Short mmCIF file of C-alpha atoms in Angstrom, two decimals:
data_model
loop_
_atom_site.label_atom_id
_atom_site.label_comp_id
_atom_site.label_asym_id
_atom_site.label_seq_id
_atom_site.Cartn_x
_atom_site.Cartn_y
_atom_site.Cartn_z
CA UNK A 100 -134.96 108.46 -51.62
CA UNK A 101 -136.82 107.21 -48.54
CA UNK A 102 -139.45 109.63 -47.21
CA UNK A 103 -138.18 111.95 -44.45
CA UNK A 104 -134.54 111.44 -45.38
CA UNK A 105 -132.57 114.56 -46.30
CA UNK A 106 -130.34 114.58 -49.38
CA UNK A 107 -126.62 114.32 -48.78
CA UNK A 108 -125.13 117.76 -48.27
CA UNK A 109 -121.68 118.57 -49.63
CA UNK A 110 -118.97 118.61 -47.00
CA UNK A 111 -117.97 122.20 -46.25
CA UNK A 112 -114.29 122.58 -45.55
CA UNK A 113 -113.12 125.41 -43.28
CA UNK A 114 -111.98 128.39 -45.28
CA UNK A 115 -108.56 129.79 -44.50
CA UNK A 116 -108.60 133.56 -44.39
CA UNK A 117 -105.29 135.35 -44.69
CA UNK A 118 -104.86 138.86 -43.41
CA UNK A 119 -103.48 141.59 -45.68
CA UNK A 120 -99.69 141.33 -46.17
CA UNK A 121 -99.71 137.83 -44.64
CA UNK A 122 -97.98 136.23 -47.64
CA UNK A 123 -95.46 139.07 -47.90
CA UNK A 124 -94.54 138.78 -44.21
CA UNK A 125 -94.39 135.00 -44.41
CA UNK A 126 -91.96 135.03 -47.37
CA UNK A 127 -89.88 137.72 -45.68
CA UNK A 128 -89.58 135.58 -42.56
CA UNK A 129 -88.47 132.57 -44.63
CA UNK A 130 -85.78 134.58 -46.41
CA UNK A 131 -84.62 136.02 -43.08
CA UNK A 132 -84.16 132.48 -41.71
CA UNK A 133 -81.84 131.63 -44.64
CA UNK A 134 -79.69 134.73 -44.21
CA UNK A 135 -76.01 134.42 -43.35
CA UNK A 136 -75.28 137.34 -41.05
CA UNK A 137 -72.26 139.57 -41.75
CA UNK A 138 -69.32 139.68 -39.32
CA UNK A 139 -69.79 141.91 -36.29
CA UNK A 140 -67.33 144.37 -34.72
CA UNK A 141 -64.99 143.12 -32.02
CA UNK A 142 -66.55 143.15 -28.55
CA UNK A 143 -65.28 145.79 -26.10
CA UNK A 144 -62.41 144.77 -23.80
CA UNK A 145 -64.47 145.57 -20.73
CA UNK A 146 -68.15 144.86 -21.54
CA UNK A 147 -70.96 146.37 -19.48
CA UNK A 148 -73.18 143.84 -17.67
CA UNK A 149 -76.79 144.91 -18.22
CA UNK A 150 -79.38 143.26 -15.97
CA UNK A 151 -82.93 143.37 -17.38
CA UNK A 152 -86.24 142.80 -15.58
CA UNK A 153 -89.82 143.80 -16.27
CA UNK A 154 -93.38 143.17 -15.11
CA UNK A 155 -92.59 142.44 -11.48
CA UNK A 156 -96.18 143.42 -10.54
CA UNK A 157 -95.35 143.98 -6.88
CA UNK A 158 -93.06 140.99 -6.53
CA UNK A 159 -89.41 141.40 -5.55
CA UNK A 160 -87.45 138.53 -7.10
CA UNK A 161 -83.71 138.06 -6.57
CA UNK A 162 -81.64 140.18 -8.93
CA UNK A 163 -78.15 139.12 -10.08
CA UNK A 164 -75.26 141.60 -9.86
CA UNK A 165 -74.26 143.78 -12.77
CA UNK A 166 -73.23 147.28 -13.81
CA UNK A 167 -76.70 148.60 -14.61
CA UNK A 168 -80.24 147.46 -13.82
CA UNK A 169 -83.18 148.13 -16.14
CA UNK A 170 -86.85 147.72 -15.23
CA UNK A 171 -89.14 147.92 -18.28
CA UNK A 172 -92.38 148.81 -16.51
CA UNK A 173 -95.34 147.32 -14.65
CA UNK A 174 -93.63 147.62 -11.32
CA UNK A 175 -96.99 147.12 -9.62
CA UNK A 176 -100.30 145.33 -9.85
CA UNK A 177 -102.64 148.28 -9.23
CA UNK A 178 -100.37 151.32 -9.53
CA UNK A 179 -101.01 152.90 -6.12
CA UNK A 180 -98.59 155.15 -4.27
CA UNK A 181 -97.64 152.59 -1.62
CA UNK A 182 -97.05 149.87 -4.25
CA UNK A 183 -94.84 152.06 -6.42
CA UNK A 184 -92.89 153.44 -3.47
CA UNK A 185 -92.21 149.90 -2.20
CA UNK A 186 -90.82 148.89 -5.61
CA UNK A 187 -88.70 152.01 -5.92
CA UNK A 188 -87.20 151.49 -2.46
CA UNK A 189 -86.40 147.88 -3.38
CA UNK A 190 -84.78 148.85 -6.70
CA UNK A 191 -82.87 151.76 -5.20
CA UNK A 192 -81.31 149.42 -2.63
CA UNK A 193 -79.80 147.17 -5.31
CA UNK A 194 -75.98 147.27 -5.61
CA UNK A 195 -75.89 148.13 -9.33
CA UNK A 196 -74.11 151.39 -10.15
CA UNK A 197 -77.06 152.61 -12.20
CA UNK A 198 -80.78 151.80 -11.94
CA UNK A 199 -83.11 152.93 -14.76
CA UNK A 200 -86.90 152.50 -14.75
CA UNK A 201 -89.87 153.24 -16.99
CA UNK A 202 -93.56 152.87 -16.17
CA UNK A 203 -96.00 150.32 -17.56
CA UNK A 204 -99.74 150.31 -18.15
CA UNK A 205 -100.39 149.03 -14.59
CA UNK A 206 -98.49 151.91 -12.96
CA UNK A 207 -101.46 154.28 -12.86
CA UNK A 208 -100.05 156.77 -10.34
CA UNK A 209 -97.32 157.76 -12.80
CA UNK A 210 -99.87 158.87 -15.41
CA UNK A 211 -101.83 161.77 -13.80
CA UNK A 212 -103.58 162.62 -17.08
CA UNK A 213 -105.05 159.13 -17.24
CA UNK A 214 -106.21 159.32 -13.61
CA UNK A 215 -107.95 162.64 -14.16
CA UNK A 216 -109.71 161.39 -17.30
CA UNK A 217 -110.70 158.05 -15.76
CA UNK A 218 -111.34 158.58 -12.03
CA UNK A 219 -113.54 155.48 -11.86
CA UNK A 220 -110.66 153.31 -13.07
CA UNK A 221 -108.38 154.86 -10.45
CA UNK A 222 -110.95 154.28 -7.69
CA UNK A 223 -111.37 150.70 -8.86
CA UNK A 224 -107.63 150.13 -8.58
CA UNK A 225 -107.55 151.69 -5.11
CA UNK A 226 -110.34 149.38 -3.95
CA UNK A 227 -108.73 146.29 -5.46
CA UNK A 228 -105.41 147.08 -3.75
CA UNK A 229 -107.13 146.78 -0.33
CA UNK A 230 -105.00 149.39 1.43
CA UNK A 231 -104.63 149.44 5.22
CA UNK A 232 -105.77 152.48 7.21
CA UNK A 233 -102.24 153.88 7.10
CA UNK A 234 -102.01 153.27 3.37
CA UNK A 235 -105.36 155.00 2.77
CA UNK A 236 -103.83 158.17 4.18
CA UNK A 237 -100.64 157.59 2.17
CA UNK A 238 -102.63 157.16 -1.05
CA UNK A 239 -103.61 160.83 -0.92
CA UNK A 240 -100.05 161.54 -2.05
CA UNK A 241 -99.16 161.95 -5.75
CA UNK A 242 -96.30 160.96 -8.02
CA UNK A 243 -94.53 164.17 -6.99
CA UNK A 244 -94.18 162.78 -3.45
CA UNK A 245 -92.35 159.60 -4.48
CA UNK A 246 -88.81 159.05 -3.21
CA UNK A 247 -86.88 157.80 -6.23
CA UNK A 248 -83.63 157.31 -4.34
CA UNK A 249 -80.94 156.22 -6.82
CA UNK A 250 -83.44 155.28 -9.52
CA UNK A 251 -83.46 157.20 -12.83
CA UNK A 252 -87.00 157.50 -14.26
CA UNK A 253 -87.46 157.91 -18.01
CA UNK A 254 -90.68 158.99 -19.68
CA UNK A 255 -90.06 159.66 -23.36
CA UNK A 256 -86.65 160.99 -22.35
CA UNK A 257 -82.99 159.98 -22.52
CA UNK A 258 -80.12 159.65 -20.08
CA UNK A 259 -76.41 159.00 -20.59
CA UNK A 260 -74.61 156.69 -18.17
CA UNK A 261 -70.86 156.58 -17.62
CA UNK A 262 -68.92 153.33 -17.19
CA UNK A 263 -65.24 154.21 -16.83
CA UNK A 264 -64.13 155.39 -20.27
CA UNK A 265 -67.40 154.30 -21.89
CA UNK A 266 -70.82 155.92 -22.08
CA UNK A 267 -74.22 154.46 -22.97
CA UNK A 268 -77.25 156.54 -23.94
CA UNK A 269 -80.65 155.14 -22.97
CA UNK A 270 -84.06 156.25 -24.24
CA UNK A 271 -87.15 155.10 -22.33
CA UNK A 272 -90.88 155.21 -23.06
CA UNK A 273 -93.89 153.63 -21.28
CA UNK A 274 -96.22 153.51 -24.31
CA UNK A 275 -98.15 150.40 -25.35
CA UNK A 276 -101.00 149.85 -27.86
CA UNK A 277 -104.52 150.16 -26.46
CA UNK A 278 -105.92 147.08 -24.74
CA UNK A 279 -108.60 147.62 -22.14
CA UNK A 280 -108.38 150.76 -20.00
CA UNK A 281 -104.88 151.30 -18.65
CA UNK A 282 -102.20 153.97 -18.39
CA UNK A 283 -99.82 155.13 -21.12
CA UNK A 284 -101.75 153.53 -23.99
CA UNK A 285 -102.56 154.70 -27.51
CA UNK A 286 -104.92 153.50 -30.30
CA UNK A 287 -103.40 150.56 -32.18
CA UNK A 288 -103.62 152.33 -35.53
CA UNK A 289 -101.91 155.50 -34.27
CA UNK A 290 -98.21 156.06 -34.94
CA UNK A 291 -96.71 157.58 -31.77
CA UNK A 292 -93.16 156.39 -32.54
CA UNK A 293 -92.07 157.97 -35.81
CA UNK A 294 -88.78 159.92 -35.35
CA UNK A 295 -89.04 159.80 -31.54
CA UNK A 296 -85.94 157.74 -30.69
CA UNK A 297 -82.74 159.83 -30.84
CA UNK A 298 -80.27 158.49 -33.45
CA UNK A 299 -77.41 158.11 -30.92
CA UNK A 300 -79.41 155.77 -28.65
CA UNK A 301 -77.47 152.71 -27.47
CA UNK A 302 -80.26 151.12 -25.45
CA UNK A 303 -84.02 151.41 -25.96
CA UNK A 304 -86.27 150.75 -22.96
CA UNK A 305 -89.98 150.37 -23.75
CA UNK A 306 -92.82 148.67 -21.94
CA UNK A 307 -94.44 147.05 -24.96
CA UNK A 308 -92.59 144.94 -27.55
CA UNK A 309 -92.08 145.79 -31.21
CA UNK A 310 -94.12 143.69 -33.64
CA UNK A 311 -92.47 140.38 -34.46
CA UNK A 312 -90.01 140.38 -31.57
CA UNK A 313 -90.87 138.22 -28.56
CA UNK A 314 -94.44 139.55 -28.62
CA UNK A 315 -96.33 136.27 -28.11
CA UNK A 316 -98.14 133.89 -30.42
CA UNK A 317 -100.73 136.54 -31.26
CA UNK A 318 -98.04 139.01 -32.34
CA UNK A 319 -99.26 141.71 -29.99
CA UNK A 320 -96.34 144.07 -30.54
CA UNK A 321 -96.46 147.45 -32.26
CA UNK A 322 -95.48 147.60 -35.95
CA UNK A 323 -94.83 151.34 -35.70
CA UNK A 324 -92.23 150.64 -33.02
CA UNK A 325 -90.66 147.97 -35.26
CA UNK A 326 -90.40 150.55 -38.03
CA UNK A 327 -88.80 153.13 -35.73
CA UNK A 328 -86.20 150.66 -34.44
CA UNK A 329 -85.25 149.75 -38.04
CA UNK A 330 -84.71 153.44 -38.80
CA UNK A 331 -81.90 153.73 -36.24
CA UNK A 332 -81.13 150.37 -34.60
CA UNK A 333 -79.83 150.52 -31.00
CA UNK A 334 -77.53 147.89 -29.52
CA UNK A 335 -80.17 146.65 -27.10
CA UNK A 336 -83.98 146.83 -26.88
CA UNK A 337 -85.52 145.88 -23.52
CA UNK A 338 -89.27 145.48 -22.93
CA UNK A 339 -91.91 143.28 -21.29
CA UNK A 340 -95.72 143.55 -21.17
CA UNK A 341 -96.37 140.29 -23.06
CA UNK A 342 -95.38 137.83 -20.33
CA UNK A 343 -95.41 134.75 -22.57
CA UNK A 344 -92.81 136.37 -24.85
CA UNK A 345 -90.01 136.16 -22.25
CA UNK A 346 -86.59 135.55 -23.77
CA UNK A 347 -83.96 137.15 -26.00
CA UNK A 348 -82.96 137.19 -29.65
CA UNK A 349 -80.52 138.93 -31.97
CA UNK A 350 -81.10 140.70 -35.26
CA UNK A 351 -78.73 142.37 -37.69
CA UNK A 352 -79.86 145.38 -39.69
CA UNK A 353 -77.94 144.89 -42.91
CA UNK A 354 -79.78 144.99 -46.26
CA UNK A 355 -81.64 141.73 -45.56
CA UNK A 356 -82.39 142.50 -41.92
CA UNK A 357 -83.49 146.09 -42.52
CA UNK A 358 -85.79 145.06 -45.38
CA UNK A 359 -87.32 142.32 -43.23
CA UNK A 360 -87.99 144.76 -40.40
CA UNK A 361 -89.50 147.21 -42.87
CA UNK A 362 -91.89 144.57 -44.16
CA UNK A 363 -92.74 143.47 -40.61
CA UNK A 364 -93.35 147.09 -39.64
CA UNK A 365 -95.70 147.67 -42.57
CA UNK A 366 -93.63 150.34 -44.33
CA UNK A 367 -92.09 148.16 -47.09
CA UNK A 368 -93.59 145.98 -49.81
CA UNK A 369 -92.71 143.50 -52.54
CA UNK A 370 -89.82 145.62 -53.80
CA UNK A 371 -88.07 145.16 -50.45
CA UNK A 372 -88.67 141.41 -50.66
CA UNK A 373 -86.86 141.37 -54.01
CA UNK A 374 -84.01 143.37 -52.45
CA UNK A 375 -83.85 140.79 -49.65
CA UNK A 376 -83.56 137.90 -52.12
CA UNK A 377 -80.77 139.58 -54.10
CA UNK A 378 -78.82 140.53 -50.95
CA UNK A 379 -79.25 137.03 -49.53
CA UNK A 380 -77.72 135.43 -52.66
CA UNK A 381 -74.92 138.00 -52.72
CA UNK A 382 -74.16 137.32 -49.04
CA UNK A 383 -73.83 133.61 -49.81
CA UNK A 384 -71.44 134.22 -52.72
CA UNK A 385 -69.24 136.92 -51.20
CA UNK A 386 -66.48 135.63 -48.85
CA UNK A 387 -67.18 136.53 -45.24
CA UNK A 388 -63.87 138.42 -44.88
CA UNK A 389 -64.93 140.84 -47.62
CA UNK A 390 -68.21 141.73 -45.98
CA UNK A 391 -68.70 144.89 -43.95
CA UNK A 392 -68.92 144.48 -40.17
CA UNK A 393 -72.37 145.33 -38.79
CA UNK A 394 -73.33 145.47 -35.15
CA UNK A 395 -76.21 143.28 -33.99
CA UNK A 396 -79.25 144.43 -32.03
CA UNK A 397 -80.34 142.30 -29.07
CA UNK A 398 -84.04 142.17 -28.18
CA UNK A 399 -84.99 141.19 -24.62
CA UNK A 400 -88.45 140.49 -23.22
CA UNK A 401 -87.64 140.58 -19.50
CA UNK A 402 -91.09 139.83 -18.00
CA UNK A 403 -90.40 137.90 -14.79
CA UNK A 404 -93.95 136.84 -13.88
CA UNK A 405 -96.48 134.57 -15.53
CA UNK A 406 -100.27 134.86 -15.63
CA UNK A 407 -102.52 137.89 -15.73
CA UNK A 408 -104.15 137.92 -12.29
CA UNK A 409 -102.28 135.76 -9.78
CA UNK A 410 -98.80 136.97 -10.61
CA UNK A 411 -96.07 134.46 -9.79
CA UNK A 412 -92.38 134.87 -10.48
CA UNK A 413 -91.37 132.35 -13.14
CA UNK A 414 -88.53 133.88 -15.13
CA UNK A 415 -85.05 134.99 -14.10
CA UNK A 416 -83.53 138.37 -14.91
CA UNK A 417 -81.81 138.50 -18.31
CA UNK A 418 -78.16 139.57 -18.39
CA UNK A 419 -76.70 141.06 -21.57
CA UNK A 420 -73.07 142.08 -22.10
CA UNK A 421 -72.59 145.05 -24.39
#
């Protein structure tokens, strides 16, 4: 070997590290994609047109007509009184028979406990909002001074809406997993969802997405929420928060679907994967007319803006008939 020349070093290939349960979740997803869904019940004669938006962040995009309007949080950019009141006045003026809103992590005014614990964060938001002299005076007001007009506000509560001879029960919650310092957030490893959603809920309105459902490439949703939805599936789940996840999808919670959600939510293991495989084969063999009808659940990420700082309206409202 010539002097000064280093010996050839073996080529080091990048090592692929798989997170716990990665293989289990991957196989579950593959089986789910092969599943032939069971027949669903006949649609109602007069469906309800549900209009879904989220993450407007102070913008006021055009909203299509419908029977009910849902806003899944982050009405504002900074969460000040004047911002929230402007959004509420805009929503209240919409022609929809019912308007239902929850808060998001940007809507600081609506979380007084957070403001009292983190006054510096509240002052930072007030400064960033650049209020006028009139608004500075207005910002001394609290969430109790808001004029909600025709808007129904849900915070870990339910409401029942009437549409002729039909009723729909909606449960709404602003919670999202901790990321930075914002309102209505909880530690990622803390289960705040178990047994919280009433079993008769038709529509679930949350700010953050459940894990594995339109929650972005990084899968930023909450697995505890996924588990809770699988326990008692509603007809419709509306959320936002992860702007890039905008869109809609359907899931059915039969044996295959429920097992898949359980694995995704972290509460089920390899036994559920075996159950999925058996049910999938049985569903292929059994004639469709002999299978039990099961209602589907629609998931909607209704975030209308893109970006994280310079919010621009990119996405249209999502309309779902139920």
